[in-house]
Short mmCIF file of C-alpha atoms in Angstrom, two decimals:
data_model
loop_
_atom_site.label_atom_id
_atom_site.label_comp_id
_atom_site.label_asym_id
_atom_site.label_seq_id
_atom_site.Cartn_x
_atom_site.Cartn_y
_atom_site.Cartn_z
CA MET A 1011 -145.87 -83.32 -73.50
CA LYS A 1012 -143.04 -80.80 -73.31
CA THR A 1013 -142.83 -78.31 -70.49
CA THR A 1014 -141.46 -74.82 -69.99
CA ASN A 1015 -140.82 -72.37 -67.16
CA LEU A 1016 -142.98 -69.29 -67.03
CA GLY A 1017 -140.15 -66.87 -66.34
CA LYS A 1018 -137.16 -67.41 -64.10
CA ALA A 1019 -139.23 -67.84 -60.92
CA GLY A 1020 -142.52 -69.00 -62.43
CA PRO A 1021 -144.11 -72.44 -62.46
CA VAL A 1022 -143.25 -75.24 -64.88
CA VAL A 1023 -146.18 -75.66 -67.28
CA SER A 1024 -147.03 -77.69 -70.36
CA THR A 1025 -146.14 -75.96 -73.64
CA ILE A 1026 -149.83 -75.83 -74.52
CA GLY A 1027 -152.58 -74.85 -72.07
CA LEU A 1028 -156.32 -75.37 -71.92
CA GLY A 1029 -158.52 -72.26 -71.83
CA CYS A 1030 -161.82 -73.22 -70.18
CA MET A 1031 -163.97 -70.15 -70.85
CA GLY A 1032 -166.01 -71.73 -73.64
CA MET A 1033 -167.23 -74.42 -71.22
CA SER A 1034 -169.37 -71.86 -69.42
CA GLY A 1035 -171.59 -70.36 -72.05
CA MET A 1036 -169.48 -67.61 -73.68
CA TYR A 1037 -169.83 -69.34 -77.05
CA GLY A 1038 -173.31 -70.68 -76.59
CA PRO A 1039 -174.43 -73.75 -74.68
CA ALA A 1040 -171.78 -76.31 -73.68
CA ASP A 1041 -172.21 -79.90 -72.53
CA ARG A 1042 -171.15 -80.22 -68.85
CA ALA A 1043 -170.19 -83.89 -69.05
CA GLU A 1044 -168.22 -83.36 -72.26
CA SER A 1045 -166.50 -80.37 -70.77
CA ILE A 1046 -165.31 -82.37 -67.77
CA ALA A 1047 -164.28 -85.21 -70.04
CA THR A 1048 -162.26 -82.73 -72.08
CA ILE A 1049 -160.48 -81.41 -68.99
CA HIS A 1050 -159.70 -85.00 -68.01
CA ALA A 1051 -158.40 -85.77 -71.50
CA ALA A 1052 -156.20 -82.68 -71.38
CA LEU A 1053 -154.73 -83.71 -68.05
CA ASP A 1054 -154.17 -87.26 -69.26
CA ALA A 1055 -152.36 -85.88 -72.34
CA GLY A 1056 -149.97 -83.96 -70.09
CA ILE A 1057 -151.55 -80.52 -70.15
CA THR A 1058 -150.98 -78.96 -66.72
CA LEU A 1059 -152.05 -75.34 -67.33
CA LEU A 1060 -155.78 -74.65 -66.93
CA ASP A 1061 -156.95 -71.09 -67.48
CA THR A 1062 -160.19 -69.59 -66.21
CA GLY A 1063 -161.78 -66.39 -64.89
CA ASP A 1064 -163.98 -65.90 -61.88
CA PHE A 1065 -166.53 -64.13 -64.10
CA TYR A 1066 -166.85 -66.96 -66.64
CA GLY A 1067 -170.45 -67.97 -66.19
CA MET A 1068 -170.43 -65.96 -62.93
CA GLY A 1069 -168.40 -68.64 -61.16
CA HIS A 1070 -169.73 -71.61 -63.15
CA ASN A 1071 -166.35 -72.22 -64.79
CA GLU A 1072 -164.45 -72.41 -61.53
CA MET A 1073 -166.98 -74.86 -60.08
CA LEU A 1074 -166.77 -76.93 -63.26
CA ILE A 1075 -163.00 -77.15 -62.97
CA SER A 1076 -163.31 -78.02 -59.29
CA GLU A 1077 -165.59 -80.92 -60.20
CA ALA A 1078 -163.19 -82.10 -62.89
CA LEU A 1079 -160.24 -82.02 -60.49
CA LYS A 1080 -161.84 -83.69 -57.47
CA ASP A 1081 -160.12 -87.01 -58.19
CA ARG A 1082 -156.88 -85.50 -59.43
CA ARG A 1083 -153.73 -84.45 -57.57
CA ARG A 1084 -153.76 -80.73 -56.98
CA GLU A 1085 -149.98 -80.50 -57.45
CA ASP A 1086 -150.31 -81.79 -61.01
CA VAL A 1087 -152.32 -78.75 -62.11
CA VAL A 1088 -151.36 -75.11 -62.57
CA LEU A 1089 -154.52 -73.00 -62.11
CA SER A 1090 -154.47 -69.58 -63.77
CA VAL A 1091 -157.33 -67.31 -62.73
CA LYS A 1092 -158.40 -63.84 -63.89
CA PHE A 1093 -160.37 -61.54 -61.64
CA GLY A 1094 -161.88 -58.11 -61.61
CA ALA A 1095 -164.54 -58.08 -64.33
CA LEU A 1096 -167.90 -56.84 -63.04
CA ARG A 1097 -171.18 -58.26 -64.30
CA GLY A 1098 -174.80 -57.75 -63.40
CA PRO A 1099 -177.46 -60.44 -62.89
CA ASP A 1100 -178.45 -59.86 -66.50
CA GLY A 1101 -174.91 -60.77 -67.58
CA VAL A 1102 -174.10 -57.19 -68.66
CA TRP A 1103 -170.49 -56.12 -68.20
CA SER A 1104 -169.99 -53.07 -66.03
CA GLY A 1105 -166.28 -52.38 -65.68
CA TYR A 1106 -163.38 -53.68 -63.61
CA ASP A 1107 -162.40 -53.50 -59.99
CA SER A 1108 -158.81 -53.99 -58.82
CA ARG A 1109 -158.94 -52.30 -55.40
CA PRO A 1110 -157.06 -54.28 -52.71
CA ALA A 1111 -160.24 -55.00 -50.72
CA ALA A 1112 -161.99 -56.19 -53.87
CA ILE A 1113 -159.06 -58.43 -54.79
CA ARG A 1114 -159.20 -60.19 -51.44
CA ASN A 1115 -162.96 -60.63 -51.85
CA PHE A 1116 -162.64 -62.03 -55.39
CA LEU A 1117 -159.87 -64.42 -54.23
CA ALA A 1118 -161.89 -65.72 -51.29
CA TYR A 1119 -164.77 -66.71 -53.53
CA SER A 1120 -162.45 -68.26 -56.17
CA LEU A 1121 -160.70 -70.39 -53.56
CA GLN A 1122 -164.09 -71.66 -52.34
CA ARG A 1123 -165.47 -72.38 -55.82
CA LEU A 1124 -162.23 -74.10 -56.94
CA GLY A 1125 -162.01 -76.12 -53.74
CA THR A 1126 -158.36 -75.26 -53.19
CA ASP A 1127 -156.22 -73.37 -50.68
CA HIS A 1128 -154.18 -71.53 -53.29
CA ILE A 1129 -154.20 -70.32 -56.88
CA ASP A 1130 -151.01 -70.80 -58.90
CA ILE A 1131 -151.27 -67.67 -61.12
CA TYR A 1132 -153.68 -64.85 -60.24
CA ARG A 1133 -154.11 -61.86 -62.52
CA PRO A 1134 -156.37 -58.84 -63.04
CA SER A 1135 -158.41 -59.48 -66.16
CA ARG A 1136 -157.98 -55.88 -67.33
CA LEU A 1137 -156.41 -52.73 -66.00
CA ASP A 1138 -158.68 -50.83 -63.64
CA PRO A 1139 -158.22 -47.16 -64.64
CA ALA A 1140 -159.27 -45.97 -61.20
CA VAL A 1141 -156.53 -47.91 -59.36
CA PRO A 1142 -152.80 -47.45 -59.93
CA ILE A 1143 -151.26 -50.71 -61.06
CA GLU A 1144 -148.72 -50.38 -58.25
CA GLU A 1145 -151.58 -50.55 -55.71
CA THR A 1146 -153.00 -53.63 -57.31
CA MET A 1147 -149.61 -55.28 -57.45
CA GLY A 1148 -148.93 -54.45 -53.81
CA ALA A 1149 -152.13 -56.18 -52.78
CA LEU A 1150 -151.30 -59.22 -54.90
CA ALA A 1151 -147.76 -59.33 -53.45
CA ASP A 1152 -149.27 -59.47 -49.96
CA LEU A 1153 -151.38 -62.44 -51.03
CA VAL A 1154 -148.28 -64.17 -52.33
CA LYS A 1155 -146.59 -63.67 -48.94
CA ALA A 1156 -149.70 -65.06 -47.23
CA GLY A 1157 -149.57 -68.16 -49.44
CA TYR A 1158 -152.99 -67.73 -51.06
CA ILE A 1159 -151.49 -67.25 -54.49
CA ARG A 1160 -148.19 -68.51 -55.82
CA HIS A 1161 -147.48 -66.15 -58.74
CA ILE A 1162 -148.80 -62.94 -60.32
CA GLY A 1163 -149.68 -62.55 -63.96
CA LEU A 1164 -151.09 -59.78 -66.11
CA SER A 1165 -153.69 -59.71 -68.87
CA GLU A 1166 -154.26 -57.36 -71.84
CA VAL A 1167 -152.07 -54.53 -70.66
CA GLY A 1168 -149.62 -52.33 -72.52
CA SER A 1169 -145.91 -51.88 -72.18
CA GLU A 1170 -145.94 -49.00 -69.71
CA THR A 1171 -148.25 -50.92 -67.35
CA ILE A 1172 -146.11 -54.05 -67.72
CA ARG A 1173 -142.96 -52.14 -66.71
CA ARG A 1174 -144.65 -50.44 -63.76
CA ALA A 1175 -146.10 -53.71 -62.51
CA ALA A 1176 -142.81 -55.61 -62.87
CA ALA A 1177 -141.06 -52.92 -60.78
CA VAL A 1178 -143.26 -53.88 -57.81
CA HIS A 1179 -143.23 -57.70 -58.05
CA PRO A 1180 -142.06 -60.35 -60.55
CA ILE A 1181 -144.60 -61.13 -63.29
CA VAL A 1182 -144.61 -64.74 -64.52
CA ASP A 1183 -146.62 -64.15 -67.69
CA LEU A 1184 -148.74 -61.80 -69.75
CA GLN A 1185 -151.91 -63.34 -71.02
CA ILE A 1186 -152.99 -61.61 -74.23
CA GLU A 1187 -154.61 -62.43 -77.55
CA TYR A 1188 -152.17 -63.50 -80.21
CA SER A 1189 -152.91 -65.32 -83.45
CA LEU A 1190 -152.30 -65.10 -87.17
CA ILE A 1191 -154.99 -62.40 -87.39
CA SER A 1192 -154.23 -60.66 -84.06
CA ARG A 1193 -150.59 -59.65 -84.16
CA GLY A 1194 -150.61 -56.23 -82.54
CA ILE A 1195 -148.36 -57.34 -79.66
CA GLU A 1196 -145.46 -57.76 -82.06
CA ASP A 1197 -144.89 -54.00 -82.29
CA ASP A 1198 -144.17 -53.10 -78.67
CA ILE A 1199 -145.77 -55.39 -76.09
CA LEU A 1200 -143.91 -58.58 -77.01
CA PRO A 1201 -140.50 -56.84 -77.17
CA THR A 1202 -141.21 -55.31 -73.74
CA CYS A 1203 -142.08 -58.71 -72.29
CA ARG A 1204 -138.93 -60.22 -73.76
CA ALA A 1205 -136.76 -57.43 -72.38
CA LEU A 1206 -138.19 -58.09 -68.94
CA GLY A 1207 -138.11 -61.90 -69.25
CA ILE A 1208 -141.90 -62.23 -69.10
CA PRO A 1209 -143.40 -65.09 -71.15
CA VAL A 1210 -146.72 -64.80 -73.03
CA THR A 1211 -149.64 -67.13 -72.60
CA ALA A 1212 -151.54 -66.55 -75.84
CA TYR A 1213 -155.30 -66.87 -75.92
CA GLY A 1214 -157.46 -66.61 -79.00
CA VAL A 1215 -154.96 -68.58 -81.10
CA LEU A 1216 -157.83 -69.67 -83.34
CA SER A 1217 -159.56 -66.27 -83.04
CA ARG A 1218 -162.62 -67.80 -81.29
CA GLY A 1219 -162.88 -70.47 -83.95
CA LEU A 1220 -162.81 -68.09 -86.88
CA ILE A 1221 -159.51 -69.48 -88.20
CA SER A 1222 -160.11 -73.02 -86.96
CA GLY A 1223 -161.15 -74.26 -90.38
CA HIS A 1224 -164.47 -75.37 -88.89
CA TRP A 1225 -166.36 -72.09 -88.66
CA ARG A 1226 -169.27 -71.43 -90.96
CA LYS A 1227 -170.87 -68.09 -91.63
CA GLY A 1228 -173.96 -67.42 -89.51
CA ALA A 1229 -173.22 -70.15 -86.96
CA ALA A 1230 -173.28 -67.82 -83.92
CA ASN A 1231 -176.58 -67.44 -82.01
CA GLY A 1232 -177.73 -64.77 -79.62
CA GLY A 1233 -176.02 -66.32 -76.61
CA ASP A 1234 -172.67 -66.53 -78.38
CA PHE A 1235 -170.08 -63.75 -77.98
CA ARG A 1236 -169.24 -64.16 -81.64
CA ALA A 1237 -172.66 -62.82 -82.61
CA PHE A 1238 -171.33 -59.41 -81.48
CA SER A 1239 -167.70 -59.76 -82.50
CA PRO A 1240 -166.75 -57.48 -85.40
CA ARG A 1241 -164.74 -60.12 -87.31
CA PHE A 1242 -167.82 -62.35 -87.50
CA GLN A 1243 -170.14 -59.63 -88.78
CA ASP A 1244 -171.51 -59.24 -92.30
CA GLY A 1245 -169.04 -57.19 -94.29
CA ASN A 1246 -166.09 -58.74 -92.49
CA VAL A 1247 -166.70 -62.45 -92.13
CA ASP A 1248 -166.54 -63.21 -95.85
CA THR A 1249 -163.13 -61.55 -96.11
CA ASN A 1250 -161.88 -63.44 -93.09
CA LEU A 1251 -163.19 -66.82 -94.22
CA ALA A 1252 -161.46 -66.28 -97.59
CA LEU A 1253 -158.21 -65.90 -95.67
CA VAL A 1254 -158.94 -69.21 -93.91
CA GLU A 1255 -159.36 -70.94 -97.20
CA ALA A 1256 -155.97 -69.62 -98.34
CA LEU A 1257 -154.50 -70.97 -95.11
CA ARG A 1258 -156.23 -74.28 -95.68
CA ARG A 1259 -154.31 -74.76 -98.90
CA VAL A 1260 -151.06 -74.36 -97.02
CA ALA A 1261 -152.29 -76.75 -94.29
CA ASP A 1262 -153.26 -79.37 -96.88
CA GLU A 1263 -149.78 -79.26 -98.36
CA LYS A 1264 -148.31 -79.71 -94.87
CA GLY A 1265 -150.63 -82.62 -94.06
CA ALA A 1266 -152.21 -80.67 -91.22
CA THR A 1267 -155.57 -79.16 -90.43
CA VAL A 1268 -156.09 -75.38 -90.46
CA ALA A 1269 -156.39 -75.31 -86.69
CA GLN A 1270 -153.19 -77.25 -86.22
CA LEU A 1271 -151.29 -74.93 -88.55
CA ALA A 1272 -152.61 -71.84 -86.77
CA ILE A 1273 -151.65 -73.19 -83.34
CA ALA A 1274 -148.26 -74.35 -84.58
CA TRP A 1275 -147.62 -70.88 -85.99
CA VAL A 1276 -148.16 -69.24 -82.60
CA ALA A 1277 -145.94 -71.79 -80.89
CA ALA A 1278 -143.24 -71.18 -83.52
CA GLN A 1279 -143.03 -67.50 -82.63
CA GLY A 1280 -140.85 -68.25 -79.60
CA VAL A 1281 -140.17 -70.64 -76.75
CA ASP A 1282 -141.54 -67.94 -74.43
CA ILE A 1283 -145.03 -68.20 -75.95
CA VAL A 1284 -147.48 -70.80 -74.63
CA PRO A 1285 -150.67 -71.18 -76.72
CA LEU A 1286 -153.94 -71.60 -74.82
CA VAL A 1287 -156.47 -73.67 -76.79
CA GLY A 1288 -160.14 -73.20 -76.02
CA ALA A 1289 -161.31 -76.72 -76.85
CA ARG A 1290 -164.50 -77.77 -75.06
CA ARG A 1291 -164.83 -81.12 -76.79
CA ARG A 1292 -162.40 -84.06 -76.81
CA ASP A 1293 -162.20 -84.22 -80.59
CA ARG A 1294 -161.23 -80.57 -80.84
CA LEU A 1295 -158.69 -81.08 -78.07
CA ALA A 1296 -157.17 -84.05 -79.87
CA GLU A 1297 -156.89 -81.95 -83.06
CA ALA A 1298 -155.17 -79.12 -81.15
CA LEU A 1299 -152.69 -81.49 -79.50
CA GLY A 1300 -151.68 -82.64 -82.98
CA ALA A 1301 -150.21 -79.20 -83.59
CA GLN A 1302 -147.29 -80.09 -81.34
CA LYS A 1303 -146.08 -82.58 -83.93
CA ILE A 1304 -145.83 -79.95 -86.64
CA VAL A 1305 -142.45 -78.43 -87.30
CA LEU A 1306 -142.64 -75.29 -89.44
CA SER A 1307 -139.69 -74.55 -91.72
CA ALA A 1308 -138.76 -71.08 -92.97
CA ALA A 1309 -140.55 -71.94 -96.23
CA ASP A 1310 -143.66 -72.98 -94.32
CA LEU A 1311 -143.67 -69.77 -92.34
CA ALA A 1312 -143.32 -67.74 -95.54
CA ALA A 1313 -146.21 -69.64 -97.14
CA ILE A 1314 -148.39 -68.97 -94.09
CA GLU A 1315 -147.47 -65.28 -94.18
CA ALA A 1316 -148.35 -65.09 -97.86
CA ALA A 1317 -151.70 -66.79 -97.27
CA LEU A 1318 -152.61 -64.72 -94.28
CA PRO A 1319 -150.58 -61.51 -94.10
CA ARG A 1320 -150.48 -59.44 -90.96
CA ASP A 1321 -153.37 -56.94 -90.76
CA ALA A 1322 -155.26 -58.72 -93.54
CA ALA A 1323 -158.24 -59.53 -91.29
CA ALA A 1324 -161.35 -57.41 -91.52
CA GLY A 1325 -162.75 -55.96 -88.30
CA GLU A 1326 -161.42 -55.36 -84.81
CA ARG A 1327 -160.84 -58.24 -82.42
CA TYR A 1328 -163.39 -56.86 -79.89
CA PRO A 1329 -166.35 -54.50 -80.12
CA VAL A 1330 -165.37 -50.83 -79.76
CA ALA A 1331 -166.91 -50.55 -76.27
CA MET A 1332 -164.75 -53.41 -75.00
CA LEU A 1333 -161.59 -52.15 -76.68
CA ALA A 1334 -162.02 -48.92 -74.72
CA HIS A 1335 -161.29 -50.87 -71.53
CA MET A 1336 -158.14 -52.54 -72.90
CA ASP A 1337 -154.83 -50.98 -71.85
CA SER A 1338 -153.12 -53.18 -74.46
CA GLU A 1339 -154.96 -51.31 -77.21
CA LYS A 1340 -153.83 -47.85 -76.19
CA ARG A 1341 -151.60 -46.15 -78.70
CA THR A 1342 -148.96 -43.62 -77.68
#
């Protein structure tokens, strides 16, 4: 497993990370034992970066990770945690809170659930419009000084917010969706990150399974986020699956799976981009790891672009109500 530095002062991490959200019900029921076995398999394969959020399963995901790591060396793992999303007992989302007092509260609970005395990368999950980013960053900087967190990251914010945050404290990475069918960051956000020396940890590299080559129309149930995601809806899903089949033809010629080609494409966009794969089963993890063996030539990249051009996907990446909370989606 190759490694890379997240920024000049950031941690050394594997060049592929494991996103653990799907192990806590966001995509329907998950098998606890298989989830833990998948985390173990990832660590055994050399993956060091584990990504979670304190609101994934209302703390379930952090406790799952804690259980998986109880017999592992803490120093071998880089824990990346998002905070700030508010949910009710019915699971309904109700905004974001990045006030300093709230941050300290969120962190205290995460440290307890994870069974650790520090978090390696701590980040607000979204921009809280009621709190200046400088105030949030100041509170996080104090927690770095206190030793409770090692580094500060950002998630789904736009260029202006990135620049303002970086002026307060070094940012080790921006976590944001980036895939063959979600390429909006290429216009402004990615150039801003590169100008500031901030790497990207890319989630959604398979667009929640849509471009994995395994998704079948109608597979999402009521407890699955994809049941409400625009790109999986009637009127959009057929268009998007046709794009996947075009990508499959390129993958077949390359001797790869669709998922491997999609992950390799993200990795090929720069050494400062670390794909996060959301595997929650060992077989899917093994497939994703195979992407690291794929070297894409200029001809390969052109063929991929022809099969799945930018902006060819039908539907937005999130429902409109959720996009309204995303600073990264604001257009100036």
